[in-house]
Short mmCIF file of C-alpha atoms in Angstrom, two decimals:
data_model
loop_
_atom_site.label_atom_id
_atom_site.label_comp_id
_atom_site.label_asym_id
_atom_site.label_seq_id
_atom_site.Cartn_x
_atom_site.Cartn_y
_atom_site.Cartn_z
CA MET A 106 87.59 97.90 119.61
CA LYS A 107 91.11 98.27 118.17
CA GLN A 108 90.74 94.95 116.42
CA TYR A 109 88.01 96.34 114.14
CA PHE A 110 88.81 100.06 113.97
CA LYS A 111 92.58 100.18 113.54
CA LEU A 112 91.98 103.17 111.29
CA PHE A 113 91.36 105.23 114.43
CA ASP A 114 94.27 103.75 116.37
CA PHE A 115 96.76 106.63 116.03
CA THR A 116 99.61 104.44 117.26
CA GLN A 117 99.39 102.66 113.91
CA LYS A 118 101.72 104.10 111.30
CA VAL A 119 99.44 105.32 108.49
CA ASP A 120 100.38 107.68 105.67
CA TYR A 121 97.08 109.53 105.31
CA LYS A 122 98.09 111.31 102.10
CA ILE A 123 98.87 108.03 100.36
CA GLU A 124 95.70 106.40 101.70
CA ILE A 125 93.46 109.25 100.52
CA LEU A 126 95.06 109.45 97.06
CA ALA A 127 94.90 105.65 96.69
CA GLY A 128 91.22 105.71 97.65
CA LEU A 129 90.46 108.36 95.03
CA THR A 130 92.29 106.32 92.38
CA VAL A 131 90.42 103.16 93.29
CA ALA A 132 87.09 104.99 93.09
CA MET A 133 87.92 106.29 89.59
CA THR A 134 88.68 102.77 88.34
CA MET A 135 85.77 101.12 90.13
CA ILE A 136 83.00 103.35 88.75
CA PRO A 137 83.22 102.35 85.05
CA GLU A 138 83.71 98.67 85.87
CA SER A 139 80.67 98.54 88.17
CA LEU A 140 78.60 100.39 85.58
CA SER A 141 79.73 98.08 82.78
CA PHE A 142 78.82 94.90 84.64
CA ALA A 143 75.48 96.29 85.80
CA ILE A 144 74.54 97.16 82.22
CA LEU A 145 75.83 93.78 80.99
CA ALA A 146 73.51 92.00 83.44
CA GLY A 147 70.51 94.15 82.53
CA PHE A 148 70.44 95.99 85.88
CA PRO A 149 69.82 99.74 86.26
CA PRO A 150 73.26 101.44 86.21
CA LEU A 151 72.91 102.83 89.74
CA VAL A 152 72.49 99.30 91.10
CA GLY A 153 76.14 98.74 90.20
CA LEU A 154 77.34 101.92 91.90
CA TYR A 155 75.29 101.23 95.02
CA ALA A 156 76.95 97.81 95.21
CA ALA A 157 80.40 99.41 94.88
CA PHE A 158 79.64 101.83 97.73
CA ILE A 159 78.06 99.30 100.11
CA MET A 160 80.55 96.48 99.49
CA GLY A 161 83.50 98.86 99.61
CA LEU A 162 82.52 100.58 102.86
CA VAL A 163 81.46 97.52 104.89
CA THR A 164 84.41 95.33 103.92
CA ALA A 165 86.92 98.17 104.30
CA ILE A 166 85.84 98.65 107.93
CA PHE A 167 85.04 95.08 109.01
CA GLY A 168 86.92 92.97 106.44
CA GLY A 169 89.62 90.40 107.01
CA ARG A 170 92.55 92.61 106.07
CA PRO A 171 93.52 96.20 105.20
CA GLY A 172 94.20 96.97 101.54
CA LEU A 173 91.56 94.61 100.17
CA VAL A 174 88.99 96.41 98.01
CA SER A 175 85.48 95.06 97.38
CA GLY A 176 82.79 96.26 95.01
CA GLY A 177 80.26 95.21 92.40
CA ALA A 178 82.47 92.54 90.88
CA GLY A 179 81.75 90.93 87.54
CA ALA A 180 82.50 87.44 88.82
CA THR A 181 79.43 87.44 91.06
CA VAL A 182 77.23 89.50 88.74
CA ILE A 183 77.66 87.04 85.87
CA VAL A 184 76.09 84.36 88.07
CA LEU A 185 72.89 86.41 88.36
CA ILE A 186 72.30 87.20 84.67
CA ALA A 187 70.15 84.12 84.08
CA LEU A 188 68.04 84.85 87.19
CA MET A 189 67.56 88.45 86.03
CA LYS A 190 66.32 87.33 82.64
CA SER A 191 63.99 84.66 84.00
CA HIS A 192 62.52 86.27 87.15
CA GLY A 193 63.55 89.93 87.27
CA LEU A 194 65.41 92.31 89.58
CA GLU A 195 63.45 91.58 92.77
CA PHE A 196 64.55 87.94 92.72
CA VAL A 197 68.13 89.11 92.16
CA PHE A 198 68.01 91.20 95.33
CA ALA A 199 66.66 88.20 97.24
CA ALA A 200 69.45 85.98 95.89
CA VAL A 201 72.08 88.55 96.86
CA ALA A 202 70.77 88.76 100.43
CA LEU A 203 70.58 84.96 100.75
CA ALA A 204 74.13 84.67 99.40
CA GLY A 205 75.18 87.03 102.17
CA ILE A 206 73.62 84.78 104.81
CA ILE A 207 75.48 81.78 103.38
CA GLN A 208 78.78 83.69 103.46
CA ILE A 209 78.24 84.69 107.08
CA LEU A 210 77.63 81.05 108.00
CA VAL A 211 80.88 80.05 106.27
CA GLY A 212 82.72 82.62 108.36
CA LEU A 213 81.03 81.69 111.64
CA PHE A 214 81.79 77.99 111.17
CA LYS A 215 85.39 78.91 110.21
CA TRP A 216 85.24 77.17 106.87
CA GLY A 217 87.36 79.90 105.32
CA LYS A 218 90.43 77.86 106.24
CA PHE A 219 89.67 75.44 103.42
CA ILE A 220 91.14 77.98 101.00
CA ARG A 221 94.44 76.44 102.12
CA LEU A 222 93.53 73.46 99.98
CA VAL A 223 94.12 75.57 96.86
CA PRO A 224 97.63 74.69 95.59
CA GLN A 225 100.07 77.17 94.07
CA PRO A 226 99.55 76.08 90.41
CA VAL A 227 95.82 76.79 90.84
CA MET A 228 96.70 80.21 92.25
CA PHE A 229 98.92 80.87 89.23
CA GLY A 230 96.13 79.85 86.85
CA PHE A 231 93.51 81.85 88.75
CA VAL A 232 95.58 85.04 88.80
CA ASN A 233 96.73 84.72 85.18
CA GLY A 234 93.18 84.02 84.04
CA LEU A 235 91.92 87.09 85.88
CA ALA A 236 94.68 89.22 84.35
CA ILE A 237 93.63 88.10 80.88
CA ILE A 238 89.95 88.82 81.67
CA ILE A 239 90.82 92.31 82.92
CA PHE A 240 92.80 93.00 79.75
CA MET A 241 90.20 91.55 77.39
CA SER A 242 87.39 93.49 79.05
CA GLN A 243 89.20 96.74 78.22
CA LEU A 244 89.06 95.94 74.50
CA GLU A 245 85.30 96.50 74.64
CA GLN A 246 86.01 100.19 75.12
CA PHE A 247 87.50 100.27 71.61
CA LYS A 248 84.04 99.58 70.22
CA THR A 249 81.07 101.83 69.54
CA ILE A 250 77.41 101.35 68.70
CA VAL A 251 76.41 101.92 65.07
CA ASN A 252 72.83 101.18 63.96
CA GLY A 253 72.28 99.14 67.10
CA GLN A 254 75.36 96.98 66.53
CA SER A 255 78.71 97.00 68.34
CA VAL A 256 81.57 97.71 65.91
CA TRP A 257 85.27 98.51 66.33
CA LEU A 258 86.35 102.14 66.29
CA SER A 259 88.10 103.29 63.14
CA GLY A 260 89.78 106.39 61.78
CA ASN A 261 90.37 109.39 64.06
CA PRO A 262 88.28 108.07 67.00
CA LEU A 263 90.47 104.94 67.07
CA TYR A 264 93.73 106.92 66.79
CA ILE A 265 92.64 109.29 69.57
CA MET A 266 91.62 106.38 71.82
CA VAL A 267 94.88 104.50 71.22
CA GLY A 268 96.95 107.64 71.73
CA LEU A 269 95.30 108.54 75.03
CA VAL A 270 95.55 104.96 76.27
CA ALA A 271 99.24 104.89 75.35
CA LEU A 272 99.81 108.19 77.17
CA THR A 273 98.10 106.81 80.27
CA ILE A 274 100.21 103.63 80.17
CA GLY A 275 103.36 105.70 79.72
CA ILE A 276 102.60 107.85 82.76
CA VAL A 277 101.72 104.85 84.93
CA PHE A 278 104.92 103.07 83.85
CA PHE A 279 107.46 105.90 84.00
CA LEU A 280 106.22 108.21 86.77
CA PRO A 281 107.09 105.81 89.65
CA LYS A 282 110.71 105.87 88.39
CA ILE A 283 110.73 109.63 89.00
CA THR A 284 108.55 110.02 92.08
CA LYS A 285 106.13 107.98 94.18
CA VAL A 286 104.70 110.91 96.10
CA ILE A 287 101.41 110.75 94.14
CA PRO A 288 99.89 107.51 92.79
CA ALA A 289 100.82 107.20 89.12
CA SER A 290 97.33 105.96 88.20
CA LEU A 291 95.67 109.07 89.62
CA VAL A 292 98.17 111.36 87.89
CA ALA A 293 97.55 109.58 84.59
CA ILE A 294 93.77 109.97 84.91
CA LEU A 295 94.04 113.67 85.78
CA VAL A 296 96.57 114.45 83.02
CA VAL A 297 94.55 112.74 80.30
CA PHE A 298 91.36 114.33 81.66
CA GLY A 299 93.01 117.76 81.49
CA ILE A 300 94.27 117.23 77.95
CA VAL A 301 90.87 116.10 76.69
CA LEU A 302 89.08 119.06 78.33
CA GLY A 303 91.76 121.62 77.47
CA PHE A 304 91.96 120.76 73.78
CA GLY A 305 88.31 119.86 73.37
CA ILE A 306 89.13 116.37 72.13
CA GLU A 307 86.13 114.25 71.26
CA THR A 308 86.49 110.78 72.70
CA LYS A 309 84.52 108.18 74.63
CA THR A 310 83.64 109.22 78.19
CA VAL A 311 82.01 107.66 81.26
CA ALA A 312 78.74 109.32 80.20
CA ASP A 313 78.75 107.11 77.10
CA ILE A 314 78.36 104.09 79.37
CA ALA A 315 75.58 105.41 81.59
CA SER A 316 74.42 108.28 83.80
CA ILE A 317 75.68 107.93 87.35
CA SER A 318 73.68 110.63 89.15
CA GLY A 319 71.23 109.56 91.85
CA GLY A 320 70.36 109.64 95.54
CA PHE A 321 71.30 107.70 98.67
CA PRO A 322 70.66 103.93 98.36
CA PRO A 323 66.98 103.48 99.35
CA PHE A 324 65.84 100.76 101.74
CA HIS A 325 63.76 98.18 99.89
CA ILE A 326 62.48 94.73 100.87
CA PRO A 327 62.57 92.44 97.80
CA ASN A 328 59.05 92.22 96.43
CA ILE A 329 58.81 88.45 96.06
CA PRO A 330 56.43 85.78 97.38
CA PHE A 331 57.94 84.21 100.51
CA THR A 332 57.22 80.61 99.55
CA LEU A 333 59.12 77.35 99.21
CA GLU A 334 58.90 77.65 95.42
CA THR A 335 60.66 81.03 95.58
CA LEU A 336 63.39 79.56 97.76
CA GLN A 337 63.89 76.74 95.25
CA VAL A 338 64.39 79.32 92.52
CA VAL A 339 66.64 81.67 94.46
CA PHE A 340 68.78 79.29 96.53
CA PRO A 341 70.88 77.76 93.71
CA TYR A 342 71.86 81.21 92.45
CA ALA A 343 72.58 82.41 95.98
CA LEU A 344 74.77 79.38 96.69
CA ILE A 345 76.77 79.80 93.47
CA MET A 346 77.15 83.53 94.04
CA ALA A 347 78.31 82.98 97.62
CA SER A 348 80.81 80.34 96.46
CA VAL A 349 82.18 82.49 93.65
CA GLY A 350 82.45 85.53 95.91
CA LEU A 351 84.23 83.65 98.69
CA THR A 352 86.54 81.85 96.28
CA GLU A 353 87.63 85.05 94.55
CA GLY A 354 87.72 86.92 97.84
CA LEU A 355 89.83 84.45 99.78
CA LEU A 356 92.20 83.90 96.87
CA THR A 357 92.59 87.66 96.53
CA LEU A 358 93.17 87.88 100.29
CA ASN A 359 95.94 85.30 99.97
CA LEU A 360 97.43 87.26 97.08
CA VAL A 361 97.47 90.44 99.19
CA ASP A 362 99.07 88.48 102.03
CA GLU A 363 101.90 87.51 99.68
CA ILE A 364 102.36 91.05 98.36
CA THR A 365 102.30 92.77 101.77
CA LYS A 366 104.02 89.96 103.71
CA THR A 367 101.25 90.09 106.30
CA LYS A 368 98.44 87.76 107.38
CA GLY A 369 94.74 88.39 106.82
CA ASN A 370 91.75 86.71 108.47
CA GLY A 371 89.74 84.65 105.98
CA ASN A 372 86.79 83.93 108.27
CA LYS A 373 86.43 87.59 109.22
CA GLU A 374 86.43 88.46 105.51
CA CYS A 375 83.65 85.93 104.90
CA ILE A 376 81.47 87.55 107.57
CA ALA A 377 82.16 91.05 106.23
CA GLN A 378 81.35 89.99 102.67
CA GLY A 379 78.14 88.34 103.80
CA SER A 380 77.05 91.37 105.81
CA ALA A 381 77.70 93.66 102.84
CA ASN A 382 75.73 91.43 100.50
CA ILE A 383 72.76 91.33 102.86
CA LEU A 384 72.77 95.14 102.85
CA ASN A 385 73.01 95.05 99.06
CA GLY A 386 69.88 92.93 98.88
CA PHE A 387 67.92 95.49 100.92
CA PHE A 388 69.47 98.69 99.51
CA PHE A 389 69.27 98.22 95.74
CA GLY A 390 72.77 96.81 95.26
CA MET A 391 73.74 94.02 92.86
CA GLY A 392 76.12 92.47 95.40
CA GLY A 393 79.77 91.71 94.88
CA CYS A 394 83.03 90.54 96.36
CA PRO A 395 86.70 91.60 96.59
CA MET A 396 87.94 92.94 93.24
CA ILE A 397 91.47 91.88 92.40
CA ALA A 398 92.05 94.66 89.85
CA GLN A 399 91.04 97.47 92.20
CA THR A 400 92.89 95.81 95.07
CA LEU A 401 96.08 95.81 93.02
CA VAL A 402 95.49 99.44 92.02
CA ASN A 403 95.15 100.20 95.73
CA LEU A 404 98.32 98.36 96.70
CA SER A 405 100.34 99.76 93.81
CA ALA A 406 99.33 103.26 94.98
CA GLY A 407 100.99 102.47 98.31
CA SER A 408 97.96 101.76 100.49
CA ARG A 409 98.41 99.40 103.43
CA ALA A 410 95.55 100.50 105.74
CA ARG A 411 91.76 100.49 105.75
CA LEU A 412 91.43 104.22 105.09
CA SER A 413 91.85 103.97 101.31
CA GLY A 414 88.92 101.55 100.97
CA ILE A 415 86.71 103.81 103.09
CA ILE A 416 87.72 106.87 101.04
CA ALA A 417 86.98 104.99 97.79
CA ALA A 418 83.51 103.98 98.96
CA LEU A 419 82.62 107.46 100.25
CA THR A 420 83.97 109.01 97.04
CA ILE A 421 81.62 106.85 95.00
CA LEU A 422 78.67 107.93 97.16
CA ILE A 423 79.63 111.62 96.87
CA ILE A 424 79.93 111.26 93.10
CA ILE A 425 76.48 109.65 92.92
CA LEU A 426 75.00 112.48 94.98
CA PHE A 427 76.90 115.52 93.73
CA GLY A 428 79.78 114.85 91.34
CA ALA A 429 78.21 112.91 88.51
CA PRO A 430 78.34 115.73 85.91
CA ILE A 431 82.13 115.99 86.30
CA ILE A 432 82.92 112.28 86.52
CA GLU A 433 80.78 111.57 83.47
CA LEU A 434 83.27 113.70 81.49
CA LEU A 435 86.21 111.43 82.38
CA PRO A 436 87.70 109.92 79.19
CA MET A 437 87.41 106.15 79.14
CA ALA A 438 90.87 106.00 77.56
CA ALA A 439 92.46 107.04 80.87
CA LEU A 440 90.60 104.36 82.79
CA VAL A 441 91.35 101.74 80.12
CA GLY A 442 95.07 102.56 80.30
CA VAL A 443 95.11 102.20 84.09
CA MET A 444 93.29 98.85 83.92
CA ILE A 445 95.64 97.54 81.21
CA MET A 446 98.60 98.30 83.48
CA VAL A 447 96.76 96.56 86.32
CA ALA A 448 96.31 93.49 84.10
CA ILE A 449 100.03 93.50 83.27
CA GLY A 450 100.90 93.83 86.94
CA THR A 451 98.43 91.12 87.93
CA PHE A 452 99.82 88.48 85.58
CA GLU A 453 102.24 86.12 87.33
CA TRP A 454 105.15 86.49 84.91
CA ILE A 455 107.26 84.38 87.23
CA SER A 456 105.16 81.40 86.17
CA PHE A 457 106.97 81.50 82.81
CA ARG A 458 110.38 81.56 84.47
CA VAL A 459 109.68 78.54 86.66
CA ILE A 460 107.70 76.54 84.12
CA ASN A 461 110.67 74.31 83.27
CA LYS A 462 111.16 73.55 86.96
CA MET A 463 107.52 72.64 87.66
CA PRO A 464 106.11 69.08 87.39
CA LYS A 465 104.12 68.55 84.20
CA HIS A 466 100.86 68.01 86.08
CA ASP A 467 101.29 71.39 87.85
CA ILE A 468 101.78 73.10 84.49
CA PHE A 469 98.66 71.39 83.16
CA VAL A 470 96.61 72.45 86.19
CA GLY A 471 97.74 76.06 85.96
CA VAL A 472 96.97 76.33 82.25
CA LEU A 473 93.60 74.58 82.63
CA VAL A 474 92.49 76.88 85.47
CA ALA A 475 93.47 79.93 83.43
CA ILE A 476 91.54 78.66 80.38
CA VAL A 477 88.38 77.91 82.37
CA THR A 478 88.61 81.30 84.09
CA VAL A 479 88.99 83.14 80.78
CA PHE A 480 86.40 81.33 78.68
CA LEU A 481 83.71 80.50 81.26
CA HIS A 482 84.21 83.45 83.63
CA ASN A 483 83.39 80.95 86.37
CA LEU A 484 86.10 81.37 88.98
CA ALA A 485 84.61 78.87 91.42
CA LEU A 486 84.44 76.16 88.74
CA ALA A 487 87.98 76.91 87.57
CA VAL A 488 89.41 76.65 91.07
CA LEU A 489 87.33 73.56 91.86
CA ILE A 490 88.59 71.77 88.74
CA GLY A 491 92.16 72.72 89.59
CA VAL A 492 91.86 71.51 93.17
CA ILE A 493 90.25 68.21 92.13
CA ILE A 494 92.94 67.45 89.55
CA SER A 495 95.70 68.44 91.99
CA ALA A 496 94.12 66.24 94.68
CA LEU A 497 93.92 63.25 92.35
CA VAL A 498 97.54 63.69 91.32
CA PHE A 499 98.56 63.99 94.97
CA ALA A 500 96.57 60.87 95.83
CA TRP A 501 98.28 58.92 93.08
CA GLU A 502 101.75 60.08 94.09
CA SER A 503 101.05 59.38 97.76
CA ALA A 504 99.71 55.93 96.96
CA LYS A 505 103.04 54.99 95.40
CA ARG A 506 104.89 55.96 98.59
CA ILE A 507 103.33 53.45 100.98
CA ARG A 508 105.88 50.87 102.04
CA ALA A 509 106.51 48.34 104.82
CA LYS A 510 109.59 47.45 106.84
CA LYS A 511 109.45 43.75 107.73
CA TYR A 512 111.33 41.74 110.37
CA ILE A 513 110.87 38.86 112.86
CA ASP A 514 111.83 39.52 116.49
CA GLU A 515 113.46 37.13 118.98
CA LYS A 516 110.01 35.82 120.00
CA GLY A 517 109.19 34.78 116.47
CA VAL A 518 106.66 37.57 115.95
CA LYS A 519 106.51 39.07 112.46
CA HIS A 520 106.49 42.91 112.39
CA TYR A 521 105.22 45.10 109.56
CA GLU A 522 106.11 48.78 110.08
CA ILE A 523 103.92 50.74 107.66
CA TYR A 524 105.15 54.03 106.21
CA GLY A 525 102.87 56.42 104.33
CA PRO A 526 99.09 57.05 104.51
CA LEU A 527 96.65 54.19 103.99
CA PHE A 528 93.73 55.46 101.93
CA PHE A 529 91.68 54.56 98.85
CA ALA A 530 94.54 54.87 96.38
CA SER A 531 97.13 52.92 98.40
CA THR A 532 95.06 49.92 99.56
CA THR A 533 96.19 47.65 96.72
CA ALA A 534 99.87 48.32 97.37
CA PHE A 535 99.22 47.83 101.11
CA ALA A 536 97.65 44.41 100.62
CA GLU A 537 100.58 43.26 98.49
CA LYS A 538 103.03 43.82 101.37
CA PHE A 539 101.80 40.83 103.41
CA ASP A 540 102.75 37.15 103.17
CA VAL A 541 99.70 35.72 104.97
CA VAL A 542 100.48 32.06 104.31
CA GLY A 543 104.19 32.25 105.07
CA ASP A 544 103.98 34.45 108.17
CA PRO A 545 104.24 33.04 111.75
CA ASN A 546 101.17 32.66 113.99
CA GLU A 547 101.52 36.14 115.49
CA VAL A 548 101.80 39.32 113.42
CA ILE A 549 102.10 42.97 114.45
CA ILE A 550 101.17 45.74 112.00
CA ASP A 551 102.68 49.00 113.27
CA PHE A 552 101.01 52.28 112.12
CA ALA A 553 103.33 54.68 114.01
CA GLU A 554 104.40 56.21 110.66
CA SER A 555 101.07 55.73 108.92
CA LYS A 556 97.39 56.54 109.31
CA ILE A 557 94.13 54.82 108.40
CA ALA A 558 92.40 57.61 106.52
CA ASP A 559 89.10 56.46 105.01
CA MET A 560 86.60 53.63 104.49
CA SER A 561 88.71 52.06 101.77
CA ALA A 562 91.58 51.83 104.25
CA ILE A 563 89.29 50.24 106.86
CA ASP A 564 88.14 47.72 104.31
CA ALA A 565 91.76 46.91 103.44
CA VAL A 566 92.61 46.31 107.12
CA HIS A 567 89.51 44.13 107.55
CA LYS A 568 90.47 42.01 104.58
CA ILE A 569 94.01 41.51 105.86
CA THR A 570 92.82 40.56 109.36
CA GLU A 571 90.24 38.19 107.89
CA ARG A 572 92.88 36.51 105.75
CA TYR A 573 95.08 35.97 108.81
CA ALA A 574 92.07 34.77 110.84
CA LYS A 575 91.31 32.10 108.22
CA GLU A 576 94.86 30.85 108.71
CA ASN A 577 94.28 30.83 112.52
CA LYS A 578 96.86 33.58 113.03
CA THR A 579 96.61 36.57 115.36
CA VAL A 580 97.03 40.18 114.21
CA HIS A 581 97.89 43.11 116.47
CA LEU A 582 97.50 46.68 115.20
CA ARG A 583 99.79 49.12 117.00
CA HIS A 584 100.11 52.88 117.29
CA LEU A 585 96.72 53.78 115.90
CA SER A 586 95.45 57.30 116.46
CA GLU A 587 92.16 57.89 118.30
CA ASP A 588 90.15 58.39 115.12
CA CYS A 589 91.64 55.24 113.60
CA ARG A 590 90.67 53.18 116.67
CA LEU A 591 87.16 54.56 116.49
CA LEU A 592 86.88 53.48 112.87
CA LEU A 593 88.11 49.99 113.69
CA ARG A 594 86.05 49.42 116.84
CA ASN A 595 83.89 46.77 115.18
CA ALA A 596 86.98 44.67 114.52
CA GLY A 597 87.92 44.47 118.21
CA SER A 598 87.68 40.65 118.46
CA ILE A 599 90.81 40.11 116.39
CA ILE A 600 92.61 43.44 116.93
CA GLU A 601 94.79 44.53 119.81
CA VAL A 602 95.39 48.29 120.00
CA ASN A 603 98.30 49.93 121.82
CA ILE A 604 96.69 52.97 123.47
CA VAL A 605 99.84 54.20 125.22
CA GLU A 606 101.70 55.75 122.30
CA ASP A 607 98.80 56.61 120.01
CA PRO A 608 99.28 60.06 118.43
CA THR A 609 96.54 62.65 118.21
CA TYR A 610 96.11 64.60 114.99
CA LYS A 611 94.74 68.13 115.04
CA VAL A 612 93.77 70.46 112.20
CA ALA A 613 94.98 74.03 112.38
CA ILE A 614 92.20 76.62 112.34
CA ASP A 615 92.16 80.38 112.15
#
């Protein structure tokens, strides 16, 4: 029981004041973002807030690590815009629930470990791209609607907005240098709120985005035909949403691990995300995933336990039920200022300091991932491109490292000790190591420091053994691992395998 409900384990050192204040701050920043993305996608505004409540509560209690905040994230919502326009809200709910099932399967089969394949330059690009998106999305709050068109603020409204945003940024920046008793973000929101109310300043408020009053999320089975045609429509969106959510979630989890110097559980987070999305599909939520901006707000406020996430989720529900009239008066300038500081804190400024020390291909990967993230808003695609390019570069560099130590022993047997992995990119260099015509009648190829990795490597070994066979020479392959011997079983007539010293390779799992 302790494993899941550490919040109620009073032997754990938890600062309840910090956790509660951090949760309130997170809720204040999550509400306008969830509303904005819901409206952007054409959903009813409350669908966004329901998602923030459901995702936040379920993942805070059952998620893979404390401190991680989930909600109605824009990364997953953007995926569903096309489905909303083509088939409507009921199909969206079905896609969200199906995405949840996919995410649970990923967690159950422990596929969350594959996030380890994401290299550091991709992480840099991912985080920097998200920081830019967070910052750019705040610029929309400097616009207003005139005659049905979105135009930039001007005159006094612009000066007031800029001034209040600057005040918020100033408080968030300087207050921690004086005291850290109360989260600077919450103080900034309250101070600006008080100034606007006290002086009767006219400026953009949460109410200008949408009304947030409503009831408890109602249970609702998606009203769709349960047919194969429906599955064909919904499944691609569900798969993409699940992929985007898990990618952003697991990368954010890794980021929190680095900040807190602790270790989260990726597979547990996958199951929690999936469970929350299934509930979203049946309780009028637009779904979501971990939100890096709100997570960083949470961590910067000092939270290190699950309580802050629970408080944030319950605060959102209470606001929906009772507090909407007050929250709708919150000036958007205060929330914009907080999110701008989050964007600044999110950006990996260290990437500029180490850029001269990084290989050129790593710099290219990092910049490319950031560009794709910013312009396409497709985090899964950005990370996938980065991983593929990094993998190809690694393959090329590894291929150049294969080498062979050659010698003839006292019995006249020629030995080739292979160093480096034998795979598709290194097969040509491998074949060039052998002098088939000039070698003696017996040859030993030793793989103690190598490994046959794929079909291209098998083909390369077959070709070498066939070339020696045509010269009536015998080849012995030594020190092959179990999986290598299995791959080469069909070549047993001309291969002798040393099974005494064969190593066994295992893959670490969570």
